[in-house]
PDB file of C-alpha atoms in Angstrom:
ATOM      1  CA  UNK A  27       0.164 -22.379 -29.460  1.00 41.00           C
ATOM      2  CA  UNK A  28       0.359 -18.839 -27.343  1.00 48.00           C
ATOM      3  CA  UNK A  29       0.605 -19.265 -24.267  1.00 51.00           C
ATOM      4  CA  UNK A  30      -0.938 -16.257 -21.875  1.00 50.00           C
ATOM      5  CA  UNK A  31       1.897 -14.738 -20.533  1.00 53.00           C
ATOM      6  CA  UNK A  32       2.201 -12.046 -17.443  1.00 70.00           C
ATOM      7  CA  UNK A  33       3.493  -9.035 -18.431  1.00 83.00           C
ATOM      8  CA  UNK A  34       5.142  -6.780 -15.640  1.00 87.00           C
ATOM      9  CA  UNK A  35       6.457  -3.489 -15.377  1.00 92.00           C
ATOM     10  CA  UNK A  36      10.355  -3.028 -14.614  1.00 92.00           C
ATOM     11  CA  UNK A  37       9.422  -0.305 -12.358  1.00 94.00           C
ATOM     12  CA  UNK A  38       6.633   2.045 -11.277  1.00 95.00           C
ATOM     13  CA  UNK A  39       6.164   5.310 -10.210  1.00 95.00           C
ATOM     14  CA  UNK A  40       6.625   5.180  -6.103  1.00 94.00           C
ATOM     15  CA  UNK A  41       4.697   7.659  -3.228  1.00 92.00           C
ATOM     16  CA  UNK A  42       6.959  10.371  -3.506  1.00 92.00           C
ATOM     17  CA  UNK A  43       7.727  10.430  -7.304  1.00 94.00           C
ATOM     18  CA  UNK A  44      10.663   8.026  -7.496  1.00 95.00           C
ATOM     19  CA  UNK A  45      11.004   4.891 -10.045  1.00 96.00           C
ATOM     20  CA  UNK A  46      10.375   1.598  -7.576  1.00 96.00           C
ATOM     21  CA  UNK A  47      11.424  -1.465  -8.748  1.00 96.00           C
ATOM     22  CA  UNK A  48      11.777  -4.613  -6.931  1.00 95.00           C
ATOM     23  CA  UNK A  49      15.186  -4.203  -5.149  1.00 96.00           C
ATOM     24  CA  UNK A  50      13.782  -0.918  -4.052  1.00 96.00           C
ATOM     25  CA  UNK A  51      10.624  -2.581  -2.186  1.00 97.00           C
ATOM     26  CA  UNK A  52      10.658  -3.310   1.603  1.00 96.00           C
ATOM     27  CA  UNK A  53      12.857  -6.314   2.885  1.00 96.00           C
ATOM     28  CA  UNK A  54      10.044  -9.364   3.409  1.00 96.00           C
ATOM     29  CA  UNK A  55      11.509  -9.292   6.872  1.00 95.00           C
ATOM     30  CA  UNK A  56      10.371  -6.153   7.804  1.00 93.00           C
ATOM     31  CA  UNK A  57       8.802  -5.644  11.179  1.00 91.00           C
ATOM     32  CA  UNK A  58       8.457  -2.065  11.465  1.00 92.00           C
ATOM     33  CA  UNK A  59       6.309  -0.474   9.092  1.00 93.00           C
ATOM     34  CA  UNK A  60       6.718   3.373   8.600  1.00 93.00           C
ATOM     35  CA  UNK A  61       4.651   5.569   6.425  1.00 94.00           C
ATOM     36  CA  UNK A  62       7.024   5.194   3.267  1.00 95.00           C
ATOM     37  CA  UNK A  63       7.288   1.390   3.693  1.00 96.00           C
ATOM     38  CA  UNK A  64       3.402   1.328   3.657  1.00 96.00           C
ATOM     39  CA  UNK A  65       3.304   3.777   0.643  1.00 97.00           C
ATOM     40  CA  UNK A  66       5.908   1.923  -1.656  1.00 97.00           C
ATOM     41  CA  UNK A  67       4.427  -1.223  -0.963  1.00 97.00           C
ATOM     42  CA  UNK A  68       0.500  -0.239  -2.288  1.00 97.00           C
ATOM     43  CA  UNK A  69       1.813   1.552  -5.327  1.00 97.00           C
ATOM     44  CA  UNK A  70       4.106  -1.584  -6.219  1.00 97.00           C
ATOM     45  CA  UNK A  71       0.222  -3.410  -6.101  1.00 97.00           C
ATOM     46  CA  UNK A  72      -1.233  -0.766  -7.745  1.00 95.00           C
ATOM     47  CA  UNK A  73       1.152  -0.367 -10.207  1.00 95.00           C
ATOM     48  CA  UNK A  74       1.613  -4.032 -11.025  1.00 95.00           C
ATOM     49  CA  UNK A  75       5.233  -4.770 -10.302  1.00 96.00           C
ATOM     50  CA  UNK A  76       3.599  -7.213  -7.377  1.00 95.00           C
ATOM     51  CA  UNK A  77      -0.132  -8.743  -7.117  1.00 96.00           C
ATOM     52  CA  UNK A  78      -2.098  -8.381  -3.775  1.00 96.00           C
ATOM     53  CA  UNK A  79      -1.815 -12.345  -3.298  1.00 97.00           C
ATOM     54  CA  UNK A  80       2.122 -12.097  -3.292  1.00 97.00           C
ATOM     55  CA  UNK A  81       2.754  -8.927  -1.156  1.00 97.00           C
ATOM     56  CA  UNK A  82       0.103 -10.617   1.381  1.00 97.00           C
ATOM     57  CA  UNK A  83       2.389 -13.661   1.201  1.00 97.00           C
ATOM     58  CA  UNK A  84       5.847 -11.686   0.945  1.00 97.00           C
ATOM     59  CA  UNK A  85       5.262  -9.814   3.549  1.00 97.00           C
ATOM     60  CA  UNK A  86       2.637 -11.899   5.602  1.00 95.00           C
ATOM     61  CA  UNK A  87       0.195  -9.718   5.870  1.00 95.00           C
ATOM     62  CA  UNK A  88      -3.668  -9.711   6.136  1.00 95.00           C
ATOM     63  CA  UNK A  89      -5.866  -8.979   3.034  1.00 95.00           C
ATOM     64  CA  UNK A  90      -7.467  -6.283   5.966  1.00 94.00           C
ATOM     65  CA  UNK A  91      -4.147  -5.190   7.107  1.00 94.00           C
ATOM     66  CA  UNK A  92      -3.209  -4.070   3.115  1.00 96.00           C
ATOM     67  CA  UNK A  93      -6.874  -3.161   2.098  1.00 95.00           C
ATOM     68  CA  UNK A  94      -6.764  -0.627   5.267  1.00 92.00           C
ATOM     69  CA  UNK A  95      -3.657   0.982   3.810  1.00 94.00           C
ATOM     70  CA  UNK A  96      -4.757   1.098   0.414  1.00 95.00           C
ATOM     71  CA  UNK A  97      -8.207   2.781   1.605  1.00 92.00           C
ATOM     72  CA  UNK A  98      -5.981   5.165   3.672  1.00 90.00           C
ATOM     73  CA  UNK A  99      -3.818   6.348   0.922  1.00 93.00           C
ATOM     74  CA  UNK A 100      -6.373   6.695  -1.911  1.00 92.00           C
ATOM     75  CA  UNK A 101      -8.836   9.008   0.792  1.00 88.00           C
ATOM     76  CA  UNK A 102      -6.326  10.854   2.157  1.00 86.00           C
ATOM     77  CA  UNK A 103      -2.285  10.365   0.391  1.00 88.00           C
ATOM     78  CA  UNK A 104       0.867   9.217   2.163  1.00 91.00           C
ATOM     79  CA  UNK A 105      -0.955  11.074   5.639  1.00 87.00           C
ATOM     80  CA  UNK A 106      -3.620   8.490   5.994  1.00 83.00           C
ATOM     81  CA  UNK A 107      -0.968   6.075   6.887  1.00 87.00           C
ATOM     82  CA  UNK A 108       0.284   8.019  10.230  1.00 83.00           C
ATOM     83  CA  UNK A 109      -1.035   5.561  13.044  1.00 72.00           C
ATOM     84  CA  UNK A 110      -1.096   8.625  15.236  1.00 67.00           C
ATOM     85  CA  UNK A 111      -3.791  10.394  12.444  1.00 62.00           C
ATOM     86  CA  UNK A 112      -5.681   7.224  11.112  1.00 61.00           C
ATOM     87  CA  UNK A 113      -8.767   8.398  13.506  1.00 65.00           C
ATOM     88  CA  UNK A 114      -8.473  11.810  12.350  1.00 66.00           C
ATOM     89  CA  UNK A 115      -8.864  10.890   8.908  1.00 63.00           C
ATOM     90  CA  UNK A 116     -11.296   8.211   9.014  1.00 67.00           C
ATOM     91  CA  UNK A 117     -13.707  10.634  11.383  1.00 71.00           C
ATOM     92  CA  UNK A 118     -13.100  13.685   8.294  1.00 72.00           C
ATOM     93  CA  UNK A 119     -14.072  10.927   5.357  1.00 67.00           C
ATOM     94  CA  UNK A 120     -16.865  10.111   7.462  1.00 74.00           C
ATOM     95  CA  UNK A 121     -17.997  13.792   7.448  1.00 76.00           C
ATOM     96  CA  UNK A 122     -17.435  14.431   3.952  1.00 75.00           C
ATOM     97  CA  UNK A 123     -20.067  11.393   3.435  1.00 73.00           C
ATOM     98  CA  UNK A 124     -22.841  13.178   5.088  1.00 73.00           C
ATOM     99  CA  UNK A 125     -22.456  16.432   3.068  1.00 71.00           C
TER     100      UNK A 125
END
C-alpha cells in the first residue's frame, strides 16, 4: 500500500534572493516583527517549507494577522510591510481599483 506522503522543499527562495530553510526562519519566540521577519516568514508559506496552519501555530499568530502580510507583499513587495507605509499603500491599491 502507498501511503500519501508530504513532500517539502529543503529550502526556498527568501524576500531578498537568499536560500531560506528552516534554521534560517524567525525564532517562534519572536516578539518584534521587522519587515524581513514578515517577508521570510510568507515566502517560507508560499514556498512550502511551512503550511499557513503551522506558522499560525509556530508563531501564534492570527489567520488576519498573516493574510494582511501576505496581501501586503504580493500588492506592493517587501514595502507593504512598513507599519509606518501600510496606509499609504492600501489608499494607492485602492486607487488603482477605480482606474
Amino acid at each position: 500500500m502507498i501511503e500519501n506522503q508530504k513532500i517539502r522543499p529543503a529550502e526556498v527562495i527568501g524576500p531578498l534572493g537568499e536560500a531560506l530553510t528552516l534554521d534560517d526562519l524567525p525564532s517562534p519566540k519572536t516578539k518584534r516583527w521587522v519587515v524581513r521577519r514578515k517577508a521570510e516568514v510568507v515566502a517560507a508559506v508560499n514556498g512550502g517549507l511551512l503550511t499557513l496552519d503551522e506558522v499560525l501555530e509556530r508563531y501564534n499568530l492570527t489567520l488576519e494577522e498573516f493574510a494582511s502580510w501576505q496581501r501586503s507583499v504580493d500588492r506592493s513587495g517587501m514595502q507593504g510591510l512598513r507599519v509606518t507605509r501600510i496606509q499609504h499603500y492600501r489608499d494607492l491599491y485602492e486607487r488603482q481599483l477605480k482606474y
